[in-house]
Amino acid sequence: MLITSHDVARFAGVSQATVSRALRGDSRVSAATQDRVRRAAEALNYVPSEAGRSLSTRTTRRIGVLVSDLTNPFYPHLIGPLHDELERCGYRMMLLAERSDDALVTEQLLDHSIDGAVLTTTSTGSGLPDALRRKQLPFVFLNRVDGRDGVDGRNGADAAVVDNERGGRIAAAELAELGHRATGLLGGSDDTSTGREREQGFVAGLADAGIVLPDNRIRRGPYDFDTGYFGLSELLAADPSITAVFCGNDVVAIGAYNAALRAGVRIPDELTLVGFDDLPMASWEAFALTTIRYDLRAMARAAARLLLERLSGEAPDSAQRVVVDPELVRRGTHAPPLTAREER
């Protein structure tokens, strides 16, 4: 027999409305009454209905998280801490597969099944953020932004990101310090903020050291294994003199690593590789990848907090941005070029 809140009300000797308020921890209900209602609910094995709660509070306590590529090992490490932070704050996470059709995604987000959204794979040309702004569904950018917000957050959307440009500069400075001048780039798609910013930082960092990165030493593509594998093969075929390559992320770097192995190019003796993200696999002995690290968990938790502050009305009118600092992790895929070592 299904136990309802009316049964709990009769058992506790209060109204049904008081039961609902007491189980929500409403301050209008005394502590003694809240305790009596909870005991009654436990005695009857009563489980509150999420649907009923949503109708009474006009909230779902659910957050939609958009991801375009669940096969990419980066996203589980981003989604995990995001889920934990939302759960700790009493929210459930709904994982949504982002499609190319913004209209379909918007319809999915605006069906009243969620209170807010976390956008993790936004492209710079996406119309989804503006659609959500028009419909007044709170959202936060995580990892990527739509490219129209500027550093002061004037787009009205909160964001938690890594300082991608600084990460690119750090990689460039390391390669320059090692003595590499014939460098290449396997970057992310140019319709992503991460791809653009990391490339801009890398090119600027090389320029600071008096090194020019020509277009024929650049390949761009999705942040996946194939971009690294086929991209490095093309770079080496076009210019065998390349001695170091900066990769847009660790997955791309691992693809490049495999391409180098297949081509008989020794890493790091003949080719230096630097990744970005410091995923757990980057530290595996099989790769020992030198990479750019940042606190991925802190970035994900910050995104959750920004969105929940927005939902609670505690956030300021202007958009907030949390920027996580990157750092270089030196492992086993970097070394001076052979010519520099011979000169030493």
Short mmCIF file of C-alpha atoms in Angstrom, two decimals, residues 22-274:
data_model
loop_
_atom_site.label_atom_id
_atom_site.label_comp_id
_atom_site.label_asym_id
_atom_site.label_seq_id
_atom_site.Cartn_x
_atom_site.Cartn_y
_atom_site.Cartn_z
CA ALA A 22 8.69 20.07 7.77
CA LEU A 23 10.35 17.62 5.41
CA ARG A 24 11.81 20.56 3.45
CA GLY A 25 13.24 22.01 6.65
CA ASP A 26 11.06 25.13 6.38
CA SER A 27 11.94 27.56 9.19
CA ARG A 28 8.23 28.35 9.66
CA VAL A 29 7.82 24.91 11.24
CA SER A 30 9.19 24.52 14.76
CA ALA A 31 12.06 22.15 15.40
CA ALA A 32 9.86 19.98 17.60
CA THR A 33 7.21 19.64 14.89
CA GLN A 34 9.83 18.90 12.25
CA ASP A 35 11.21 16.15 14.46
CA ARG A 36 7.73 14.67 15.04
CA VAL A 37 6.98 14.66 11.30
CA ARG A 38 10.31 13.03 10.44
CA ARG A 39 9.71 10.31 13.02
CA ALA A 40 6.26 9.67 11.58
CA ALA A 41 7.67 9.49 8.06
CA GLU A 42 10.34 7.02 9.15
CA ALA A 43 7.81 4.87 11.02
CA LEU A 44 5.62 4.65 7.93
CA ASN A 45 8.58 4.27 5.50
CA TYR A 46 7.34 7.32 3.62
CA VAL A 47 9.41 8.47 0.62
CA PRO A 48 8.64 12.05 -0.58
CA SER A 49 7.64 12.35 -4.22
CA GLU A 50 10.06 14.38 -6.32
CA ALA A 51 7.25 15.20 -8.73
CA GLY A 52 5.07 16.52 -5.95
CA ARG A 53 7.90 18.51 -4.48
CA SER A 54 8.60 20.09 -7.87
CA LEU A 55 4.98 21.17 -8.19
CA SER A 56 4.93 22.77 -4.77
CA THR A 57 8.31 24.51 -4.96
CA ARG A 58 8.35 25.19 -8.73
CA THR A 59 11.88 23.78 -8.83
CA THR A 60 13.18 20.39 -9.89
CA ARG A 61 16.51 20.34 -8.03
CA ARG A 62 18.01 19.04 -11.27
CA ILE A 63 20.85 20.50 -13.33
CA GLY A 64 21.40 19.63 -16.98
CA VAL A 65 25.00 19.10 -18.08
CA LEU A 66 25.70 19.27 -21.82
CA VAL A 67 28.56 17.21 -23.27
CA SER A 68 29.14 16.61 -26.96
CA ASP A 69 31.65 13.74 -26.81
CA LEU A 70 31.31 11.21 -24.01
CA THR A 71 34.00 9.03 -25.61
CA ASN A 72 36.64 11.67 -24.83
CA PRO A 73 38.41 10.65 -21.57
CA PHE A 74 38.62 14.31 -20.56
CA TYR A 75 34.93 14.66 -19.75
CA PRO A 76 34.50 11.91 -17.12
CA HIS A 77 37.19 13.65 -15.08
CA LEU A 78 35.30 16.93 -15.45
CA ILE A 79 31.82 15.53 -14.83
CA GLY A 80 32.76 13.48 -11.77
CA PRO A 81 33.61 16.40 -9.44
CA LEU A 82 30.77 18.44 -10.93
CA HIS A 83 28.31 15.68 -10.02
CA ASP A 84 29.75 15.40 -6.51
CA GLU A 85 29.45 19.13 -5.84
CA LEU A 86 25.87 19.30 -7.12
CA GLU A 87 24.91 16.25 -5.08
CA ARG A 88 26.50 17.73 -1.97
CA CYS A 89 24.28 20.79 -2.44
CA GLY A 90 21.12 18.70 -2.85
CA TYR A 91 20.88 18.73 -6.66
CA ARG A 92 20.73 15.90 -9.17
CA MET A 93 22.70 15.97 -12.39
CA MET A 94 21.15 15.12 -15.76
CA LEU A 95 23.68 14.34 -18.48
CA LEU A 96 22.57 15.54 -21.91
CA ALA A 97 24.29 14.67 -25.18
CA GLU A 98 24.74 17.93 -27.09
CA ARG A 99 23.63 17.80 -30.72
CA SER A 100 24.57 19.94 -33.66
CA ASP A 101 21.04 21.36 -33.86
CA ASP A 102 20.83 24.16 -31.30
CA ALA A 103 17.03 24.25 -31.58
CA LEU A 104 16.71 20.62 -30.46
CA VAL A 105 19.09 21.17 -27.56
CA THR A 106 17.24 24.30 -26.47
CA GLU A 107 13.90 22.47 -26.57
CA GLN A 108 15.40 19.70 -24.44
CA LEU A 109 16.72 22.20 -21.89
CA LEU A 110 13.52 24.23 -21.70
CA ASP A 111 11.06 21.41 -21.03
CA HIS A 112 10.88 22.40 -17.33
CA SER A 113 12.77 19.28 -16.24
CA ILE A 114 15.82 21.24 -14.99
CA ASP A 115 16.51 24.40 -13.02
CA GLY A 116 19.75 25.32 -14.78
CA ALA A 117 22.45 24.09 -17.14
CA VAL A 118 26.20 23.61 -17.33
CA LEU A 119 27.62 24.02 -20.85
CA THR A 120 30.94 22.16 -21.23
CA THR A 121 31.49 21.91 -24.99
CA THR A 122 30.23 25.22 -26.36
CA SER A 123 31.56 26.31 -29.74
CA THR A 124 32.20 29.97 -30.50
CA GLY A 125 29.43 30.01 -33.12
CA SER A 126 26.78 28.28 -31.04
CA GLY A 127 23.43 30.01 -30.72
CA LEU A 128 22.50 27.98 -27.65
CA PRO A 129 23.81 30.41 -24.99
CA ASP A 130 21.83 33.31 -26.46
CA ALA A 131 18.72 31.13 -26.67
CA LEU A 132 19.05 30.23 -22.99
CA ARG A 133 19.54 33.90 -22.11
CA ARG A 134 16.35 34.82 -23.95
CA LYS A 135 14.43 32.08 -22.15
CA GLN A 136 16.04 33.11 -18.85
CA LEU A 137 17.28 29.64 -17.98
CA PRO A 138 20.34 30.11 -15.72
CA PHE A 139 23.50 28.48 -17.01
CA VAL A 140 27.25 28.47 -16.51
CA PHE A 141 30.11 27.86 -18.93
CA LEU A 142 32.56 25.17 -17.83
CA ASN A 143 35.83 24.62 -19.70
CA ARG A 144 34.74 26.56 -22.81
CA VAL A 145 32.92 29.85 -23.42
CA ASP A 146 31.08 31.07 -26.48
CA GLY A 147 33.69 33.65 -27.41
CA ARG A 148 31.42 36.67 -27.01
CA ASP A 149 31.90 37.42 -23.35
CA GLY A 150 35.21 39.28 -23.01
CA VAL A 151 37.33 39.21 -19.89
CA ASP A 152 34.84 41.21 -17.82
CA GLY A 153 31.99 38.74 -18.28
CA ARG A 154 29.64 41.23 -19.91
CA ASN A 155 27.71 38.47 -21.66
CA GLY A 156 25.67 37.79 -18.55
CA ALA A 157 26.88 34.19 -18.19
CA ASP A 158 29.11 32.90 -15.42
CA ALA A 159 32.12 30.77 -16.33
CA ALA A 160 34.76 28.52 -14.78
CA VAL A 161 37.77 28.07 -17.07
CA VAL A 162 41.50 27.54 -17.09
CA ASP A 163 43.81 30.32 -18.23
CA ASN A 164 44.36 28.72 -21.63
CA GLU A 165 46.48 31.51 -23.06
CA ARG A 166 48.87 31.39 -20.12
CA GLY A 167 49.10 27.61 -20.50
CA GLY A 168 50.13 28.05 -24.13
CA ARG A 169 52.73 30.61 -23.13
CA ILE A 170 54.15 28.27 -20.49
CA ALA A 171 54.55 25.51 -23.08
CA ALA A 172 56.24 27.89 -25.52
CA ALA A 173 58.64 29.19 -22.87
CA GLU A 174 59.66 25.64 -21.95
CA LEU A 175 60.37 24.67 -25.56
CA ALA A 176 62.32 27.86 -26.17
CA GLU A 177 64.35 27.32 -23.00
CA LEU A 178 65.22 23.80 -24.15
CA GLY A 179 66.50 25.24 -27.43
CA HIS A 180 63.74 24.18 -29.81
CA ARG A 181 63.17 26.53 -32.71
CA ALA A 182 61.55 24.21 -35.25
CA THR A 183 58.30 23.75 -33.37
CA GLY A 184 54.87 22.56 -34.42
CA LEU A 185 51.33 22.83 -33.08
CA LEU A 186 48.54 20.26 -33.02
CA GLY A 187 45.77 22.54 -31.81
CA GLY A 188 42.08 22.21 -31.08
CA SER A 189 39.32 23.35 -33.40
CA ASP A 190 39.39 27.06 -34.13
CA ASP A 191 35.67 27.29 -33.30
CA THR A 192 36.42 26.58 -29.63
CA SER A 193 37.65 29.11 -27.09
CA THR A 194 40.15 26.57 -25.73
CA GLY A 195 41.61 25.94 -29.19
CA ARG A 196 41.92 29.63 -30.01
CA GLU A 197 43.32 30.72 -26.65
CA ARG A 198 45.89 27.94 -26.31
CA GLU A 199 47.13 28.60 -29.82
CA GLN A 200 47.27 32.36 -29.23
CA GLY A 201 49.26 31.87 -26.05
CA PHE A 202 51.68 29.44 -27.69
CA VAL A 203 52.30 31.65 -30.72
CA ALA A 204 52.77 34.72 -28.50
CA GLY A 205 55.12 32.83 -26.19
CA LEU A 206 57.26 31.71 -29.10
CA ALA A 207 57.31 35.28 -30.46
CA ASP A 208 58.60 36.50 -27.09
CA ALA A 209 61.55 34.16 -27.61
CA GLY A 210 62.08 35.35 -31.20
CA ILE A 211 60.59 32.20 -32.75
CA VAL A 212 58.05 32.26 -35.56
CA LEU A 213 55.48 29.50 -35.97
CA PRO A 214 54.64 29.25 -39.70
CA ASP A 215 51.23 28.05 -40.86
CA ASN A 216 52.64 24.88 -42.41
CA ARG A 217 53.63 23.70 -38.93
CA ILE A 218 50.09 23.99 -37.57
CA ARG A 219 47.31 21.40 -37.70
CA ARG A 220 43.93 21.83 -36.00
CA GLY A 221 41.08 19.47 -35.30
CA PRO A 222 38.83 17.92 -32.67
CA TYR A 223 40.40 17.12 -29.32
CA ASP A 224 40.76 13.43 -30.13
CA PHE A 225 43.34 10.74 -30.82
CA ASP A 226 43.05 11.02 -34.61
CA THR A 227 43.92 14.73 -34.59
CA GLY A 228 47.19 13.88 -32.90
CA TYR A 229 47.93 10.73 -34.85
CA PHE A 230 47.26 11.98 -38.36
CA GLY A 231 48.26 15.55 -37.55
CA LEU A 232 51.76 14.58 -36.47
CA SER A 233 52.17 12.32 -39.49
CA GLU A 234 51.32 15.26 -41.75
CA LEU A 235 53.62 17.66 -39.89
CA LEU A 236 56.61 15.35 -40.10
CA ALA A 237 55.94 14.59 -43.76
CA ALA A 238 55.76 18.31 -44.58
CA ASP A 239 58.75 19.33 -42.43
CA PRO A 240 60.99 16.59 -40.99
CA SER A 241 63.10 19.24 -39.23
CA ILE A 242 60.44 19.74 -36.51
CA THR A 243 61.91 18.88 -33.11
CA ALA A 244 59.03 19.74 -30.75
CA VAL A 245 55.22 19.82 -30.87
CA PHE A 246 52.73 21.41 -28.50
CA CYS A 247 49.42 19.54 -28.45
CA GLY A 248 46.01 21.03 -27.67
CA ASN A 249 45.29 18.41 -25.02
CA ASP A 250 46.61 15.12 -23.65
CA VAL A 251 44.44 12.96 -25.90
CA VAL A 252 45.87 14.69 -28.97
CA ALA A 253 49.36 14.28 -27.51
CA ILE A 254 48.84 10.55 -27.01
CA GLY A 255 47.69 10.25 -30.61
CA ALA A 256 50.86 12.06 -31.69
CA TYR A 257 52.94 9.81 -29.45
CA ASN A 258 51.57 6.73 -31.21
CA ALA A 259 52.20 8.26 -34.62
CA ALA A 260 55.81 8.92 -33.64
CA LEU A 261 56.23 5.32 -32.50
CA ARG A 262 54.86 4.04 -35.79
CA ALA A 263 57.20 6.32 -37.75
CA GLY A 264 60.22 5.23 -35.69
CA VAL A 265 60.69 8.70 -34.22
CA ARG A 266 62.14 8.47 -30.71
CA ILE A 267 60.53 10.52 -27.94
CA PRO A 268 62.04 12.61 -26.45
CA ASP A 269 65.40 12.00 -28.18
CA GLU A 270 64.20 13.08 -31.62
CA LEU A 271 60.89 14.76 -30.83
CA THR A 272 59.57 16.58 -27.77
CA LEU A 273 55.83 16.44 -27.04
CA VAL A 274 53.90 18.64 -24.59
#
